XYZ file of C-alpha atoms in Angstrom:
708
model
C -7.212 -25.879 -16.273
C -4.478 -24.564 -13.803
C -5.507 -21.718 -12.931
C -9.248 -23.328 -12.557
C -8.178 -25.592 -9.861
C -6.516 -23.111 -7.540
C -9.283 -20.697 -7.818
C -12.284 -23.328 -7.494
C -9.614 -25.433 -4.973
C -9.073 -22.497 -2.858
C -12.681 -21.594 -2.902
C -13.659 -24.808 -1.489
C -10.836 -24.801 1.474
C -11.967 -21.310 2.871
C -9.896 -18.711 4.354
C -7.960 -18.422 7.852
C -8.978 -14.974 8.892
C -6.127 -13.518 11.310
C -7.084 -13.242 14.840
C -6.600 -10.376 17.597
C -3.786 -12.515 18.910
C -2.072 -13.065 15.147
C -1.985 -8.739 15.126
C -1.348 -7.972 18.444
C 1.717 -5.526 18.512
C 3.095 -3.536 21.191
C 1.261 -2.924 24.632
C -1.632 -1.814 22.427
C -1.697 -5.591 21.262
C -1.965 -6.947 24.115
C -4.471 -5.108 25.171
C -6.793 -6.135 22.503
C -6.008 -9.464 23.411
C -7.246 -9.102 26.845
C -10.275 -7.626 25.658
C -11.269 -9.941 23.157
C -10.652 -12.946 26.057
C -13.471 -11.254 28.086
C -15.834 -12.097 25.170
C -17.695 -9.160 26.086
C -21.322 -8.551 24.782
C -20.484 -4.434 22.876
C -24.155 -3.732 21.156
C -24.101 -1.082 18.636
C -24.853 2.175 19.788
C -26.583 5.273 18.193
C -26.304 8.574 19.486
C -28.945 11.281 18.449
C -27.473 14.980 19.411
C -29.941 17.866 19.810
C -27.929 21.659 19.405
C -29.490 24.742 18.422
C -29.640 25.791 15.025
C -28.604 29.254 15.567
C -28.039 30.841 18.682
C -27.904 29.714 22.267
C -29.822 25.784 23.010
C -33.684 26.217 24.398
C -33.844 23.871 27.617
C -37.258 23.622 27.244
C -37.481 22.816 23.170
C -34.413 20.668 23.686
C -36.160 18.330 26.073
C -39.290 18.060 24.435
C -37.118 16.997 21.396
C -35.517 14.563 23.282
C -38.545 12.929 24.462
C -40.104 12.522 20.961
C -36.506 11.042 19.961
C -36.598 8.404 22.804
C -40.627 7.694 21.768
C -39.506 7.113 18.370
C -36.717 4.601 18.872
C -38.529 2.834 21.481
C -41.242 1.858 19.172
C -38.539 0.413 16.662
C -38.185 -3.254 16.482
C -34.329 -2.914 16.019
C -33.818 -0.823 19.220
C -33.113 -2.530 22.646
C -32.755 0.675 24.644
C -32.714 4.502 24.713
C -31.033 6.170 27.450
C -32.287 9.243 29.268
C -31.077 12.470 27.808
C -27.346 13.737 28.859
C -26.647 17.437 29.019
C -23.460 18.469 27.789
C -21.314 20.407 30.612
C -21.919 23.336 28.731
C -25.638 22.993 28.004
C -25.181 23.597 24.907
C -26.333 20.218 23.784
C -28.915 16.686 24.990
C -27.397 13.626 23.956
C -29.701 10.663 23.790
C -27.805 7.433 22.846
C -29.638 4.309 21.387
C -28.573 0.771 22.084
C -29.268 -1.464 18.987
C -30.524 -5.496 18.852
C -28.579 -8.204 17.203
C -24.961 -8.758 16.207
C -23.180 -4.663 15.793
C -21.253 -6.185 13.051
C -24.266 -5.975 10.936
C -25.806 -2.678 12.610
C -25.333 -0.423 9.610
C -27.643 -3.126 7.592
C -30.129 -2.425 10.074
C -29.855 1.497 10.632
C -32.529 2.850 8.048
C -35.053 3.028 10.339
C -33.045 4.659 12.786
C -32.273 7.316 10.322
C -35.629 8.000 9.144
C -36.590 8.650 12.854
C -34.231 10.795 13.004
C -34.908 12.722 10.124
C -39.097 12.415 11.197
C -38.270 14.351 14.729
C -36.399 16.826 12.938
C -38.855 17.893 10.308
C -41.271 18.203 14.142
C -38.811 20.397 15.362
C -37.303 23.169 12.873
C -35.666 25.225 15.494
C -33.308 22.656 16.451
C -30.687 20.705 14.925
C -31.240 17.135 15.078
C -28.510 14.361 13.984
C -27.402 10.913 14.143
C -23.996 9.676 14.314
C -22.311 6.569 15.966
C -20.207 3.323 14.350
C -23.198 2.015 12.441
C -23.729 5.513 11.127
C -20.158 6.298 10.290
C -19.539 2.656 8.930
C -22.664 3.214 6.588
C -21.583 6.622 5.418
C -17.859 5.632 4.641
C -18.981 1.964 3.121
C -20.910 3.801 0.895
C -17.952 6.469 0.085
C -15.606 3.812 -0.269
C -17.472 1.656 -2.030
C -18.075 4.075 -4.892
C -14.580 4.902 -5.058
C -13.657 1.343 -5.566
C -16.032 0.517 -7.886
C -14.593 3.613 -10.331
C -11.096 1.942 -9.258
C -12.375 -1.046 -10.686
C -14.509 0.317 -13.488
C -11.248 2.433 -14.628
C -7.925 -0.080 -14.161
C -8.800 -2.299 -16.814
C -10.003 0.245 -19.295
C -6.952 2.235 -18.729
C -4.279 -0.344 -18.918
C -6.096 -1.943 -22.253
C -6.106 1.757 -23.688
C -2.410 2.106 -23.065
C -1.673 -1.020 -24.258
C -3.487 -0.403 -27.416
C -1.427 2.640 -27.636
C 1.856 0.811 -26.495
C 1.240 -1.838 -29.940
C -1.233 -0.845 -32.106
C -3.037 -3.776 -32.381
C -6.024 -5.053 -30.373
C -4.654 -8.686 -29.764
C -1.244 -7.768 -29.259
C -2.777 -5.546 -26.196
C -5.409 -8.098 -25.266
C -2.380 -10.632 -24.167
C -0.974 -9.194 -21.605
C -4.316 -8.424 -19.568
C -5.133 -12.070 -19.827
C -2.306 -13.400 -18.461
C -2.205 -10.672 -15.454
C -6.031 -11.747 -15.242
C -5.207 -14.999 -14.923
C -2.211 -14.762 -12.535
C -4.212 -13.188 -9.967
C -7.061 -15.338 -10.200
C -4.845 -18.789 -9.344
C -3.071 -16.623 -6.555
C -6.307 -15.619 -5.193
C -7.449 -19.576 -5.045
C -3.674 -20.535 -3.870
C -3.520 -17.543 -1.324
C -6.993 -18.815 0.586
C -4.512 -22.245 0.978
C -2.066 -20.711 2.121
C -4.327 -18.708 4.857
C -4.181 -22.118 6.788
C -0.769 -22.389 7.000
C -0.407 -17.897 7.595
C -3.923 -16.245 8.603
C -5.013 -13.921 5.915
C -6.695 -10.199 6.364
C -9.084 -8.164 4.399
C -6.167 -6.482 2.546
C -4.479 -9.572 0.855
C -6.454 -9.699 -2.119
C -6.249 -5.898 -2.952
C -2.707 -6.502 -2.615
C -2.987 -9.579 -5.264
C -4.815 -7.427 -7.769
C -2.383 -4.869 -7.808
C 0.882 -6.686 -7.764
C -0.677 -9.211 -10.226
C -1.851 -6.321 -12.917
C 1.560 -5.004 -12.614
C 3.976 -7.623 -13.169
C 1.739 -9.753 -15.579
C 1.647 -6.789 -17.813
C 5.122 -6.202 -17.095
C 6.294 -9.828 -18.231
C 4.020 -10.017 -21.435
C 5.519 -6.661 -22.687
C 9.261 -7.889 -21.953
C 8.051 -11.096 -24.572
C 5.812 -9.384 -26.954
C 8.410 -6.606 -27.499
C 11.111 -8.771 -28.015
C 9.624 -11.317 -30.342
C 8.379 -8.228 -32.562
C 11.610 -6.863 -32.858
C 12.984 -10.201 -33.477
C 10.510 -10.557 -36.795
C 11.389 -7.353 -37.964
C 14.921 -8.351 -38.009
C 13.576 -10.758 -40.388
C 13.184 -14.172 -38.148
C 10.547 -16.928 -38.603
C 7.840 -16.666 -36.410
C 8.582 -19.436 -34.268
C 12.083 -18.334 -34.209
C 11.497 -15.490 -32.763
C 9.500 -16.633 -30.220
C 12.078 -18.619 -29.299
C 14.618 -15.813 -28.710
C 11.971 -14.007 -26.617
C 12.162 -16.916 -24.549
C 15.604 -17.768 -24.364
C 16.169 -13.780 -23.819
C 13.209 -12.309 -22.072
C 12.235 -15.199 -20.457
C 15.707 -15.162 -18.844
C 14.736 -12.035 -17.584
C 11.377 -12.476 -16.390
C 12.775 -15.640 -14.066
C 15.458 -13.350 -12.527
C 12.699 -10.665 -12.219
C 10.378 -12.654 -10.836
C 13.157 -14.108 -8.113
C 14.135 -10.646 -6.752
C 10.542 -9.288 -6.639
C 10.004 -12.731 -4.398
C 12.722 -12.122 -2.380
C 11.615 -8.464 -1.920
C 8.216 -9.660 -0.683
C 9.475 -12.333 1.433
C 11.399 -9.460 3.421
C 8.056 -8.737 4.786
C 7.994 -12.031 7.142
C 10.818 -10.425 9.140
C 8.265 -7.201 10.030
C 6.596 -9.681 12.551
C 3.456 -8.952 11.400
C 0.377 -11.136 10.574
C -0.481 -8.031 7.789
C 2.304 -8.059 6.010
C 3.050 -11.628 6.650
C -0.270 -12.096 4.543
C 1.126 -9.483 1.674
C 4.120 -11.015 1.516
C 2.102 -14.780 0.937
C -0.304 -13.221 -1.353
C 2.468 -10.882 -3.263
C 4.684 -14.026 -3.724
C 2.062 -16.458 -5.142
C 0.990 -14.086 -7.761
C 4.260 -13.207 -8.900
C 5.362 -17.142 -8.934
C 2.285 -17.747 -10.885
C 2.670 -14.674 -13.477
C 6.262 -16.022 -14.041
C 4.857 -19.822 -14.793
C 2.785 -18.453 -17.009
C 5.116 -16.307 -18.944
C 7.297 -19.574 -19.186
C 4.783 -22.039 -20.664
C 1.268 -20.770 -21.824
C 2.667 -16.897 -22.843
C 4.934 -18.689 -25.525
C 2.734 -20.500 -26.341
C -0.093 -18.129 -27.142
C 2.732 -16.248 -29.075
C 3.360 -19.487 -31.303
C 0.048 -20.311 -31.909
C -1.564 -16.663 -32.936
C 1.248 -16.148 -35.206
C 1.004 -13.291 -36.911
C -2.159 -12.506 -36.005
C -0.803 -11.461 -32.781
C -0.581 -7.717 -35.096
C -4.410 -8.184 -35.785
C -6.584 -6.233 -35.869
C -4.195 -3.114 -36.214
C -5.071 0.444 -35.116
C -4.074 2.100 -38.571
C -2.535 5.625 -37.100
C -0.987 3.772 -34.025
C -0.102 1.039 -35.498
C 2.540 3.434 -38.028
C 3.760 5.021 -34.763
C 4.204 1.625 -32.693
C 5.393 -1.092 -35.130
C 9.043 -2.422 -34.749
C 11.511 -1.091 -36.926
C 13.463 -2.464 -39.058
C 16.454 -4.221 -38.367
C 16.066 -3.063 -34.500
C 16.777 0.509 -35.417
C 17.351 2.651 -32.385
C 14.698 5.462 -31.764
C 16.125 8.693 -32.301
C 13.978 9.851 -29.306
C 15.430 8.004 -27.012
C 19.281 8.339 -28.824
C 18.376 12.206 -28.244
C 17.652 11.893 -24.667
C 20.573 9.734 -23.873
C 22.914 11.766 -25.692
C 23.815 13.741 -22.741
C 24.611 10.408 -20.184
C 26.720 8.702 -23.033
C 28.783 11.797 -23.921
C 28.875 13.887 -20.627
C 28.547 10.942 -18.383
C 30.033 12.626 -15.140
C 28.177 15.579 -15.469
C 25.171 13.972 -16.326
C 25.673 11.216 -13.075
C 26.399 13.952 -10.817
C 23.333 16.543 -11.931
C 20.965 13.589 -11.837
C 22.000 12.538 -8.769
C 21.971 15.449 -6.582
C 18.663 16.102 -8.006
C 16.800 12.529 -6.805
C 18.812 13.644 -3.496
C 17.228 16.855 -3.140
C 13.948 15.227 -3.986
C 14.458 12.204 -0.970
C 15.623 14.977 1.242
C 12.271 15.962 2.615
C 12.169 11.910 3.846
C 14.322 12.813 6.581
C 11.344 14.645 8.649
C 9.348 11.757 7.815
C 6.771 11.028 10.517
C 4.265 8.038 10.986
C 0.992 7.920 12.315
C -2.061 5.796 11.226
C -5.046 7.574 9.760
C -7.805 8.718 13.126
C -11.501 9.660 12.714
C -10.209 13.015 11.728
C -8.902 11.540 8.576
C -12.171 10.487 7.130
C -14.158 12.229 4.786
C -16.014 15.262 6.434
C -18.611 15.244 2.862
C -21.010 13.080 4.884
C -23.965 14.452 7.704
C -22.634 11.263 10.011
C -18.822 13.166 10.464
C -20.443 16.351 10.307
C -22.417 15.270 13.443
C -19.927 13.441 14.749
C -17.712 16.430 14.913
C -19.881 18.181 16.956
C -20.659 15.688 19.309
C -17.286 15.380 19.997
C -17.259 19.129 21.128
C -19.803 18.948 23.140
C -18.718 15.773 24.738
C -15.265 15.262 24.547
C -15.081 11.738 26.240
C -17.089 10.533 23.325
C -14.333 11.480 20.805
C -10.457 9.850 21.643
C -9.971 7.237 24.408
C -7.884 4.839 26.014
C -8.847 1.558 26.809
C -7.213 0.281 29.829
C -7.724 -3.764 29.857
C -6.828 -5.707 32.847
C -6.946 -9.572 33.480
C -8.209 -10.025 37.075
C -6.718 -12.167 39.723
C -8.648 -14.470 41.666
C -10.484 -12.827 44.521
C -9.336 -9.149 43.565
C -12.304 -7.898 41.530
C -13.739 -5.034 44.401
C -9.847 -4.144 44.575
C -9.677 -3.767 40.795
C -12.978 -1.838 40.558
C -12.011 0.696 43.322
C -8.251 1.050 41.402
C -10.296 1.561 37.949
C -12.298 4.181 39.303
C -9.622 5.951 41.435
C -7.831 6.355 38.000
C -10.650 7.438 36.006
C -10.796 10.441 39.004
C -7.610 11.364 38.478
C -7.968 11.328 35.124
C -10.219 13.318 35.200
C -8.916 15.985 37.122
C -5.847 16.152 34.740
C -6.341 18.841 32.010
C -4.738 16.213 29.671
C -8.152 13.885 29.697
C -11.454 14.400 29.143
C -13.750 15.296 32.290
C -16.291 12.093 33.210
C -19.539 13.279 31.949
C -20.785 10.681 33.741
C -19.501 7.887 36.632
C -17.095 5.894 35.421
C -17.914 2.950 33.128
C -16.162 0.099 34.171
C -17.459 -3.113 32.358
C -16.148 -6.843 33.763
C -16.618 -9.625 31.928
C -19.491 -12.537 32.316
C -16.631 -14.709 34.354
C -15.561 -11.690 36.113
C -11.967 -12.192 34.849
C -11.309 -9.284 32.541
C -12.084 -5.192 33.022
C -12.019 -2.585 30.793
C -11.942 0.855 31.362
C -12.232 3.745 28.816
C -10.179 6.892 29.491
C -10.763 9.805 27.299
C -8.928 12.851 26.259
C -10.177 15.935 24.529
C -7.226 16.064 21.772
C -6.940 14.613 18.594
C -5.984 11.194 18.302
C -2.349 12.443 16.430
C -1.753 15.456 18.361
C 1.145 15.595 20.730
C -0.868 16.363 23.818
C -2.853 13.004 23.143
C 0.379 11.026 22.920
C 1.459 13.052 25.794
C -1.790 11.395 27.601
C -1.095 8.113 26.570
C 2.613 8.464 28.530
C 1.050 9.599 31.539
C -1.553 7.419 31.632
C 1.009 4.189 31.148
C 4.066 5.443 33.530
C 2.006 7.126 36.126
C -1.667 6.429 36.222
C -1.738 2.899 35.719
C 1.203 2.283 37.733
C -0.145 4.080 40.693
C -3.552 2.825 40.660
C -4.254 -0.785 39.041
C -0.531 -1.339 39.121
C -1.404 -1.792 42.914
C -3.347 -4.679 42.813
C -1.037 -7.521 43.172
C -1.035 -10.373 40.365
C -3.221 -7.945 37.746
C -2.075 -7.746 34.434
C -2.979 -4.581 32.729
C -2.348 -2.666 29.346
C -3.412 0.520 27.754
C -4.408 0.124 24.201
C -7.494 2.467 21.741
C -6.353 4.364 19.107
C -2.926 6.772 20.457
C -1.334 3.346 21.739
C -1.999 1.627 18.542
C -0.525 4.240 16.558
C 2.043 4.854 18.508
C 3.285 1.893 19.336
C 2.858 0.646 15.762
C 5.043 3.331 14.391
C 7.661 2.068 16.878
C 7.630 -1.339 15.509
C 7.705 -0.182 12.137
C 10.796 2.222 12.621
C 12.180 -0.849 14.511
C 11.293 -3.802 11.691
C 12.544 -1.657 8.401
C 16.239 -1.642 8.787
C 16.289 -5.167 9.386
C 13.336 -5.983 5.976
C 15.667 -3.498 3.992
C 19.127 -5.308 5.185
C 17.235 -8.721 4.529
C 16.146 -7.433 0.877
C 19.382 -5.849 -0.090
C 21.987 -8.891 0.861
C 19.817 -11.070 -0.911
C 19.130 -9.102 -3.949
C 22.915 -8.363 -4.296
C 23.504 -11.807 -4.207
C 21.091 -13.032 -6.892
C 21.836 -10.255 -9.430
C 25.760 -10.729 -8.304
C 25.147 -14.409 -9.588
C 23.016 -13.865 -12.755
C 24.874 -11.163 -14.326
C 28.224 -12.423 -12.757
C 29.607 -8.894 -11.857
C 29.667 -7.645 -7.985
C 29.623 -4.150 -9.920
C 26.122 -4.823 -11.797
C 25.159 -5.831 -8.137
C 26.037 -2.993 -6.319
C 24.880 -0.546 -8.816
C 21.405 -2.180 -9.237
C 20.635 -1.638 -4.971
C 21.860 1.325 -5.258
C 19.787 2.636 -7.709
C 16.830 1.144 -6.246
C 17.764 2.657 -3.310
C 17.672 5.761 -4.828
C 14.560 5.353 -6.601
C 12.658 4.409 -3.114
C 14.423 7.392 -1.419
C 13.219 9.998 -3.982
C 9.487 8.370 -3.158
C 9.747 8.610 0.431
C 10.908 12.404 0.096
C 8.286 13.430 -2.762
C 5.745 11.593 -0.438
C 6.674 13.408 2.714
C 6.415 16.663 0.475
C 3.138 16.451 -0.913
C 1.171 14.866 2.504
C 3.226 16.562 5.420
C 2.180 19.953 3.743
C -0.725 21.519 2.726
C 0.263 22.951 -0.087
C -1.339 20.090 -2.596
C -4.603 19.754 -0.929
C -6.622 21.552 -3.241
C -5.101 19.575 -6.545
C -5.405 16.087 -4.492
C -8.395 16.604 -2.259
C -7.261 15.791 0.877
C -6.443 17.259 4.320
C -3.368 16.853 5.579
C -2.426 14.764 8.535
C 1.253 16.141 9.015
C 2.441 12.435 8.882
C 2.770 9.318 6.617
C 0.427 6.022 7.235
C 2.222 3.933 9.164
C 2.661 1.077 7.100
C 3.310 2.950 3.672
C 6.967 3.154 4.277
C 7.579 -0.776 4.784
C 5.347 -1.824 2.471
C 6.306 0.874 -0.449
C 9.817 0.050 -0.179
C 9.202 -3.640 -0.399
C 6.739 -3.061 -3.704
C 8.938 -0.694 -5.197
C 12.189 -2.710 -4.772
C 10.687 -5.427 -6.478
C 9.184 -3.960 -9.276
C 11.799 -1.671 -9.914
C 14.183 -4.737 -10.708
C 11.709 -5.602 -13.350
C 12.822 -2.731 -15.335
C 16.603 -2.971 -13.884
C 16.779 -6.726 -15.106
C 15.546 -6.043 -18.366
C 17.234 -3.392 -19.407
C 20.941 -4.535 -18.421
C 20.325 -8.080 -19.457
C 19.929 -6.138 -22.701
C 23.258 -4.458 -22.362
C 25.125 -7.650 -20.829
C 23.587 -9.517 -24.312
C 25.393 -6.451 -26.592
C 28.475 -6.827 -24.700
C 28.627 -10.726 -25.099
C 28.104 -10.290 -28.690
C 31.316 -8.117 -28.817
C 29.778 -4.629 -28.661
C 31.704 -2.036 -26.681
C 30.258 -1.267 -23.332
C 29.238 2.226 -24.156
C 27.608 1.447 -27.108
C 26.217 -1.234 -25.946
C 24.487 0.534 -22.806
C 22.835 2.959 -25.933
C 21.786 -0.272 -27.837
C 20.420 -1.645 -24.843
C 18.822 0.988 -23.219
C 17.346 2.414 -26.616
C 16.008 -1.147 -27.505
C 14.503 -1.577 -24.271
C 12.697 1.769 -23.946
C 9.604 1.138 -25.497
C 8.581 -1.402 -23.409
C 9.802 0.003 -20.102
C 8.229 2.956 -21.035
C 4.676 1.781 -21.614
C 5.567 -1.049 -18.742
C 6.025 1.989 -16.630
C 2.991 3.955 -17.807
C 0.227 1.020 -17.299
C 1.576 1.080 -13.929
C 1.570 4.480 -13.451
C -1.893 4.982 -14.641
C -3.540 1.948 -12.334
C -1.624 3.452 -9.467
C -2.500 6.960 -10.019
C -6.156 5.858 -9.841
C -5.433 5.005 -6.103
C -4.567 8.888 -5.663
C -8.307 9.444 -6.831
C -9.650 7.377 -3.627
C -11.384 9.316 -0.622
C -9.198 7.606 2.019
C -5.675 9.437 3.017
C -3.887 6.106 2.789
C -5.051 4.704 -0.209
C -3.978 8.497 -1.698
C -0.425 8.097 -0.276
C -0.391 4.732 -1.811
C -1.203 5.629 -5.242
C 0.912 8.704 -4.644
C 3.927 6.676 -3.721
C 3.695 4.135 -6.234
C 2.799 6.160 -9.142
C 5.647 8.419 -8.642
C 8.568 6.325 -7.719
C 7.995 4.185 -11.189
C 7.653 7.539 -13.161
C 10.883 8.173 -11.601
C 12.058 4.907 -12.014
C 11.663 4.568 -15.511
C 12.890 7.747 -16.534
C 15.088 9.491 -14.507
C 16.951 5.799 -12.967
C 16.887 4.289 -16.215
C 17.063 6.754 -18.689
C 19.941 9.087 -17.382
C 21.404 8.185 -14.557
C 21.786 4.131 -15.191
C 23.485 4.416 -18.437
C 25.723 7.614 -17.188
C 27.037 5.482 -13.995
C 27.265 2.067 -16.528
C 29.273 4.521 -19.539
C 31.365 6.249 -16.592
C 32.413 2.532 -15.487
C 33.295 0.793 -18.850
C 34.329 -2.121 -18.791
C 34.838 -2.109 -14.375
C 30.521 -2.964 -14.904
C 31.385 -6.548 -15.185
C 34.051 -6.940 -12.413
C 33.778 -10.335 -10.727
C 35.833 -12.395 -8.595
C 37.405 -15.246 -10.495
C 35.226 -18.046 -8.806
C 31.876 -15.859 -10.425
C 33.283 -14.950 -13.832
C 31.645 -17.011 -16.820
C 33.393 -19.711 -18.539
C 33.833 -18.569 -22.129
C 35.359 -20.255 -25.467
C 39.025 -18.665 -25.943
C 37.699 -17.658 -29.778
C 35.079 -15.641 -28.046
C 37.080 -14.055 -25.689
C 39.445 -12.983 -28.688
C 36.391 -11.450 -30.517
C 35.270 -9.228 -27.512
C 38.882 -8.140 -26.959
C 39.571 -7.413 -30.846
C 36.180 -5.370 -30.591
C 37.905 -3.103 -27.881
C 40.676 -2.329 -29.472
C 39.089 -1.496 -32.761
C 36.503 0.649 -30.828
C 39.300 2.206 -28.876
C 40.977 3.308 -32.222
C 43.763 0.948 -31.837
């Protein structure tokens, strides 16, 4: 009922989307706001490019084809205007621009007749290459490509998760319970996030992150419960007793983990970015709902199902996964842990050095936005776009000069913008003018916009140099001379540079916030300063290694053929910040669960060395299962076409895999074994109060284990 009320109520309330002013970052953000305030009527446009199929272009044939294109397009009800043919500077191409009617945001839905007309003209002129590209064509092509990608990801994610859980539990109902909790948490959080958007505006990425985080934590929390409940039944506990013990132990770990994840996600609010703020809201809501479900619905469901939780069984898998009698340790994990327990110093040194070596490439990390050059070139629209930019450089990367026009200064602004365009055209960092400068004024004359093109790719050093020259020299020398004029330079290059600087500035702030609050939570949860410090150190090591791996894969070219991408020689700007908080939050799931088991064994009088082995071998199954689920789901993202989704999928999958294997199975046990009783040191005010008899039992156990 709670889930239904949240979902229905959220849909009834509606979503408040973030505006341009909400998303403004740096000077490019100010430029976007100025342009938005001009309320320009920017119709959708398409470009029909006419080039030779081979050899030099026959001018007469090209002009006849252009006339054919013009006549065909003007006959269409979707077309508002067709421009005269424009020859390229080297006479290798003719360009016909087509302006469409209607809402530009939905133009891609009406692009079909234009494509049909272009194809018909092509069939009548086989000696020429006649192709169409433009915003609507590229949007349609990308929507088709990405739509297929995400449809495949959605189709695969649930079966992959369910299949892994069947292997983990060997029973269908037990495998279905984690999926049920995760999906119900996602549904409730989606509804609550629409309500929250009235306070913190939402973006189009919020729902995807809710699904991503919700599936991860929902499955994790259920696995913690189910494994512990099965383990207690294997020890001979009655079913309800086993559920109660699972609720008391794993439930406590779930609460602490949920608080840690919430703190990590809350750090995104400090980024000062509406996208990260909306992601923080969605993530926090789905985590809190998953915790609530784990404390209420999950134990109630386990109590109600009874031993039916292990039905129907998959014969072979059930024999392999059923709980061991009396909680006997796994021989495999005992073997894996042997070096960490017997030679902790050497094992710790080797494993940490290996992770630091993996993290080393992160030092050379470069941040950038994906641009047009990073979109898949498998579609005709993108192939035509490349040929268009080659023949007409001014149609490629552009800087947007946005001006707030002072009262009575329209003529002066127009004059200075024309001078600016002329100066830029004579500079090799900028593209030559194909026609007169296109200076656009808003209907009220209070905003003016000029696009200044550069022939270089958006992420190139030359494009960034052209931005610097525009902002520091050309603009101050021209439009900057108009009294009262407010000007900002935006566009792709400006947004790329500004956002990378923004992330570099905010990342230390977010990291500091997350580290300090996580330290406090872990210190007071485990009553140990050392456990809190080691928790943070291990998570930082895991995050650093994942950064290094992403840089190693995506800033080079060696993995292009394996993963099917073209290297952008950079990491997507928003990835380091988002990756840090997600990894820090999800890593705390495993850490809290494992350390809780170790602490529980110590509290029962077991020496630290034995408690480490007992806690890790006892929790290895659930940690491994949870990690495999997340790695499987995140790996699906690595199969998507866009470079940002590939980097996100690889980064998350690699980090979770490293965290659940090397960190939890090698670094953590060797470190805790090496520290011994020092693991539990804390100032006097933090130490838990225990009965004298219990303390005597613990001391006696330690003395016996030491051979005294």
